[in-house]
Coordinates of C-alpha atoms in Angstrom, one line a residue:
X30 CA 186.9 246.4 9.0
X31 CA 184.8 244.2 6.6
X32 CA 181.1 243.8 7.0
X33 CA 179.4 241.2 5.5
X34 CA 176.1 239.4 5.6
X35 CA 176.2 235.9 7.3
X36 CA 175.2 232.7 4.9
X37 CA 174.2 229.4 6.1
X38 CA 177.6 227.9 6.1
X39 CA 178.4 230.3 8.7
X40 CA 175.9 228.9 11.5
X41 CA 178.4 226.8 13.0
X42 CA 180.9 230.0 13.6
X43 CA 178.0 232.1 14.7
X44 CA 176.6 229.3 17.3
X45 CA 180.7 229.1 18.2
X46 CA 180.3 233.1 19.2
X47 CA 177.5 232.6 21.2
X48 CA 179.1 229.6 23.3
X49 CA 182.2 231.5 23.7
X50 CA 180.4 234.6 25.0
X51 CA 178.2 232.5 27.3
X52 CA 181.6 230.9 28.7
X53 CA 183.1 234.6 29.1
X54 CA 179.8 235.8 30.6
X55 CA 179.7 233.0 33.4
X56 CA 183.4 233.8 34.4
X57 CA 181.9 237.4 34.9
X58 CA 179.3 236.0 37.2
X59 CA 176.4 236.0 34.7
X60 CA 174.0 233.5 33.5
X61 CA 173.3 235.3 30.3
X62 CA 173.0 232.8 27.3
X63 CA 173.4 230.2 29.2
X64 CA 170.9 228.2 27.2
X65 CA 172.0 227.3 23.7
X66 CA 170.3 229.3 20.9
X67 CA 168.1 227.0 18.6
X68 CA 169.9 226.9 15.2
X69 CA 166.8 226.8 13.2
X70 CA 166.2 230.4 14.5
X71 CA 169.7 231.8 13.6
X72 CA 169.1 229.8 10.5
X73 CA 165.8 232.1 9.9
X74 CA 167.5 235.1 10.6
X75 CA 170.6 234.4 8.2
X76 CA 168.3 233.4 5.2
X77 CA 166.4 236.9 6.0
X78 CA 169.4 238.8 5.6
X79 CA 169.4 240.1 8.9
X80 CA 172.9 238.5 10.5
X81 CA 176.2 240.4 9.7
X82 CA 179.8 239.3 10.3
X83 CA 182.7 241.6 10.6
X84 CA 186.0 241.0 9.5
X85 CA 189.6 242.8 10.2
X86 CA 190.5 241.7 6.6
X87 CA 188.7 240.2 3.7
X88 CA 190.7 236.9 4.4
X89 CA 190.3 237.2 8.2
X90 CA 188.3 235.3 10.4
X91 CA 185.2 237.3 11.9
X92 CA 185.6 238.8 14.9
X93 CA 182.2 239.8 15.5
X94 CA 178.5 239.4 14.8
X95 CA 175.2 241.4 15.1
X96 CA 171.6 240.7 14.0
X97 CA 169.7 243.8 12.8
X98 CA 166.2 243.6 12.1
X99 CA 162.8 245.3 12.4
X100 CA 161.3 242.8 14.5
X101 CA 159.8 244.4 18.0
X102 CA 158.8 241.9 20.3
X103 CA 155.0 242.9 21.5
X104 CA 156.3 241.9 25.1
X105 CA 159.1 244.2 25.3
X106 CA 157.6 247.4 23.3
X107 CA 154.6 249.4 23.4
X108 CA 152.2 249.7 20.6
X109 CA 152.9 253.2 20.2
X110 CA 156.9 252.3 20.1
X111 CA 156.2 249.6 17.7
X112 CA 154.4 252.1 15.3
X113 CA 157.8 254.2 15.2
X114 CA 160.3 253.4 12.7
X115 CA 163.1 251.4 14.3
X116 CA 165.9 249.0 14.0
X117 CA 166.7 246.3 16.6
X118 CA 169.9 245.0 17.8
X119 CA 169.9 241.5 18.6
X120 CA 172.8 238.9 19.4
X121 CA 175.6 241.3 19.3
X122 CA 178.6 239.1 20.0
X123 CA 182.5 239.8 19.9
X124 CA 185.0 236.9 19.7
X125 CA 187.1 238.8 22.2
X126 CA 184.3 240.3 24.7
X127 CA 185.8 242.9 27.2
X128 CA 189.1 243.5 25.4
X129 CA 188.5 247.5 25.6
X130 CA 189.0 247.7 21.8
X131 CA 185.7 249.8 21.5
X132 CA 184.5 247.3 18.6
X133 CA 181.0 246.7 20.2
X134 CA 180.7 250.5 20.4
X135 CA 181.7 250.9 16.7
X136 CA 179.1 248.2 15.6
X137 CA 176.3 249.8 17.5
X138 CA 177.6 252.9 15.6
X139 CA 177.3 251.0 12.5
X140 CA 173.7 249.8 13.3
X141 CA 172.6 253.6 13.8
X142 CA 174.0 254.3 10.7
X143 CA 172.0 251.5 8.9
X144 CA 169.1 252.3 10.9
X145 CA 169.4 256.3 9.8
X146 CA 169.7 255.2 6.1
X147 CA 166.5 253.3 6.2
X148 CA 164.7 256.2 7.4
X149 CA 164.3 255.0 10.8
X150 CA 164.0 257.1 14.3
X151 CA 165.6 254.7 16.8
X152 CA 168.1 252.1 17.1
X153 CA 166.6 249.8 19.9
X154 CA 167.9 246.9 22.0
X155 CA 167.1 244.6 24.8
X156 CA 169.5 243.3 27.0
X157 CA 169.6 240.4 29.8
X158 CA 167.4 241.7 32.6
X159 CA 170.1 241.1 35.6
X160 CA 173.4 242.1 33.8
X161 CA 173.7 245.5 34.9
X162 CA 177.3 245.9 33.4
X163 CA 176.0 245.5 30.2
X164 CA 173.3 248.1 31.1
X165 CA 175.8 250.8 32.3
X166 CA 177.6 250.2 29.1
X167 CA 174.6 250.8 26.5
X168 CA 173.8 253.9 28.8
X169 CA 177.5 255.2 28.4
X170 CA 177.0 254.7 24.4
X171 CA 173.8 257.1 24.4
X172 CA 171.0 254.3 25.1
X173 CA 168.3 255.8 27.3
X174 CA 166.8 252.9 29.4
X175 CA 162.9 252.8 28.7
X176 CA 161.7 249.8 31.3
X177 CA 162.4 246.5 32.2
X178 CA 160.1 243.9 31.5
X179 CA 159.4 241.3 34.1
X180 CA 157.6 238.5 32.0
X181 CA 158.5 234.9 31.4
X182 CA 157.8 235.6 27.4
X183 CA 160.7 238.1 27.5
X184 CA 163.0 235.3 28.2
X185 CA 165.0 236.9 30.8
X186 CA 166.0 239.8 28.4
X187 CA 163.8 242.5 29.7
X188 CA 165.8 245.6 30.0
X189 CA 164.9 247.7 27.1
X190 CA 166.5 250.8 25.6
X191 CA 167.0 253.0 22.5
X192 CA 168.7 255.9 21.4
X193 CA 168.1 258.0 18.1
X194 CA 169.4 256.4 14.9
X195 CA 172.3 258.6 13.6
X196 CA 174.3 258.3 10.3
X197 CA 178.0 257.9 10.2
X198 CA 180.1 258.8 7.2
X199 CA 182.7 256.1 8.0
X200 CA 181.7 253.7 10.9
X201 CA 184.4 251.2 9.9
X202 CA 187.5 251.9 8.2
X203 CA 189.6 249.3 6.3
X204 CA 193.1 250.1 7.4
X205 CA 194.0 248.2 10.5
X206 CA 196.6 250.9 11.3
X207 CA 193.8 253.3 11.7
X208 CA 191.8 253.4 15.4
X209 CA 188.8 254.6 13.5
X210 CA 186.3 257.4 13.0
X211 CA 185.0 259.3 16.0
X212 CA 182.0 257.8 17.4
X213 CA 178.5 258.5 15.6
X214 CA 176.4 258.3 18.8
X215 CA 174.1 261.1 19.9
X216 CA 174.2 262.4 23.2
X217 CA 172.3 260.8 26.0
X218 CA 168.7 261.4 25.9
X219 CA 167.1 263.6 28.6
X220 CA 163.7 262.2 29.8

């Protein structure tokens, strides 16, 4: 898998990822991402170098995207949490959601590796408040649910979770015949 930073020319594809994902989520009974994402906000993230695309080969179309940044929304994260070094996962979107190929988990492992390389203690995310299937998925991948924020400023994405940032030697491999490395995620946290 080849990981590249998105550029402004990728914005139409990034918006299409979101539209396709919203359609898939709707078919699953979720209203997640039913509101179009403002292109100007996406442009800001792309310009800041925070948006990544994942390609199976250098010539292939991207199969996933994620935004990885240091933006801790005050409505979601406490002052103490915001003082801890962390990277935040946003807009993780797959071209073929629900395929069961483990790509989403591998991308989260890559994000955890990036966080560890930057000296972060945590990899954090927020999720659509009513998408319980997504919450369970993240918990299976070692994220611990901290709380659910019921505030209009959370934009219906108030389920917040974290897991320790853990380095990976090879979070992705370039050989398509390879199933990839062992997961790089920590064991679930205990509270």
